[in-house]
PDB file of C-alpha atoms in Angstrom:
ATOM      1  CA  UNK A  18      73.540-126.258 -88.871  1.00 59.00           C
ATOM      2  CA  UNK A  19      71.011-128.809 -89.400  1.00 75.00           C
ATOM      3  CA  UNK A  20      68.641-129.027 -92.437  1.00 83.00           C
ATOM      4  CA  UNK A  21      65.390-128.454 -90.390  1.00 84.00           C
ATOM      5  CA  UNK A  22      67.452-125.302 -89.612  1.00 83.00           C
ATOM      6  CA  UNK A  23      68.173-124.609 -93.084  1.00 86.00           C
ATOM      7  CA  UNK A  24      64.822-125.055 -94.536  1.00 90.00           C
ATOM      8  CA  UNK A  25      63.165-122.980 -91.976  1.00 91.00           C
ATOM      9  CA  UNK A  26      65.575-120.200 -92.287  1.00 91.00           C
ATOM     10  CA  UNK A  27      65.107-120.352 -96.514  1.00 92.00           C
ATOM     11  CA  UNK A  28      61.324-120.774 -95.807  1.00 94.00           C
ATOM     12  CA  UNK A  29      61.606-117.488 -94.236  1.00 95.00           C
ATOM     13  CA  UNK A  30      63.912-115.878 -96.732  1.00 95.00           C
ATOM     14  CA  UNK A  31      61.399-116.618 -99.846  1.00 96.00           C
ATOM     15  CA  UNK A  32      58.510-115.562 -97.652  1.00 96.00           C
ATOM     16  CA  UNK A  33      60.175-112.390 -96.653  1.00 97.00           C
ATOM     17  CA  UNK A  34      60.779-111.747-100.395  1.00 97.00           C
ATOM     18  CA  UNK A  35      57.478-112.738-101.514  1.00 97.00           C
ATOM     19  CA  UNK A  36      56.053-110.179 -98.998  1.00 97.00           C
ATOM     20  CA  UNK A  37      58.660-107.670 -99.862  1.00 97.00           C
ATOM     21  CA  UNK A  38      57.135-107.671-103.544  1.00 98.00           C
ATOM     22  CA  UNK A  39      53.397-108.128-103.248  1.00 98.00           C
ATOM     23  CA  UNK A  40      53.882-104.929-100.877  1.00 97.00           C
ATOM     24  CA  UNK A  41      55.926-102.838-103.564  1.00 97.00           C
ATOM     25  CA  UNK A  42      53.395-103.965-106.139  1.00 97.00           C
ATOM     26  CA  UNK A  43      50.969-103.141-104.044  1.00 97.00           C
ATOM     27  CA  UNK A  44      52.265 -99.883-102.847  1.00 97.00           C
ATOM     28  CA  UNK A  45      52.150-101.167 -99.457  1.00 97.00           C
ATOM     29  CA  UNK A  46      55.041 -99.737 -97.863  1.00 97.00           C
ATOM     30  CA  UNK A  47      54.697-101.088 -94.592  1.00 97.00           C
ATOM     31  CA  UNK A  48      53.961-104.939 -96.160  1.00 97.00           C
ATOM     32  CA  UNK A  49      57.316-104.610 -98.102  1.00 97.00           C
ATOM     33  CA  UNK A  50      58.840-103.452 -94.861  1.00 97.00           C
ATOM     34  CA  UNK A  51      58.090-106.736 -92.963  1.00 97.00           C
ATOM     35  CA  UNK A  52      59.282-108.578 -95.917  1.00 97.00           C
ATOM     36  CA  UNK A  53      62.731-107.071 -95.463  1.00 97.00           C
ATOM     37  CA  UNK A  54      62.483-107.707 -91.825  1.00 97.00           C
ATOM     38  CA  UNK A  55      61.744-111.535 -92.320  1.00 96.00           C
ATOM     39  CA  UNK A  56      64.536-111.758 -94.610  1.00 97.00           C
ATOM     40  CA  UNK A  57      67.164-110.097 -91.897  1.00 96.00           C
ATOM     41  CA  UNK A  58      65.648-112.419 -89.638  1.00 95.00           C
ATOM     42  CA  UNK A  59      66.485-115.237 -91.670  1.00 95.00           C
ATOM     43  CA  UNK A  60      69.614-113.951 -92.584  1.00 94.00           C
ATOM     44  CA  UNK A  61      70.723-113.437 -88.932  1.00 94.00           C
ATOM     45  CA  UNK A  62      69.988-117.277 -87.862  1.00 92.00           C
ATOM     46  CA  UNK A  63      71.470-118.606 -90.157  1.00 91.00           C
ATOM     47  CA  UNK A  64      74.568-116.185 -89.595  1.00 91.00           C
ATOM     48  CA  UNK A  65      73.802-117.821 -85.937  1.00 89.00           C
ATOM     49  CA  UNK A  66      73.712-121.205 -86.892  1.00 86.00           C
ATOM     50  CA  UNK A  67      77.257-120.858 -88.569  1.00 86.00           C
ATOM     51  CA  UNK A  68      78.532-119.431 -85.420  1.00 88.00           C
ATOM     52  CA  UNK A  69      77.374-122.367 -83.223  1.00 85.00           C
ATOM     53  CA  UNK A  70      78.842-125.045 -85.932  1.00 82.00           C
ATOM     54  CA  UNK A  71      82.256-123.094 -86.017  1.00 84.00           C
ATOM     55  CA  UNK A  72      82.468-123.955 -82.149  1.00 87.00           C
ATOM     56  CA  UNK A  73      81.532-127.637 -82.391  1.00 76.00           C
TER      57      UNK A  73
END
């Protein structure tokens, strides 16, 4: 995994969370919702990028 890969994929995690709790403040379910979904996304490439350096 390279860092550019890294970073982005963390980038997205902390964005993800900060959405997931301005929505909850908020009582914006559907805000908090995309903040979950931007930190599975994250979560997932990075669980991708782990796969493709296990093969190198």
């Amino acid at each position: 995994m390279g860092i550019g890969d890294k970073i982005e994929n963390a980038a997205q995690d902390i964005a993800g969370k900060a959405k997931e709790a301005v929505g909850e403040h908020r009582g914006d379910e559907n805000l908090a919702a995309e903040g979950r979904n931007d930190q599975t996304k994250a979560d997932l490439k990075q669980a991708g990028e782990k796969v493709k350096d296990a093969f190198k």
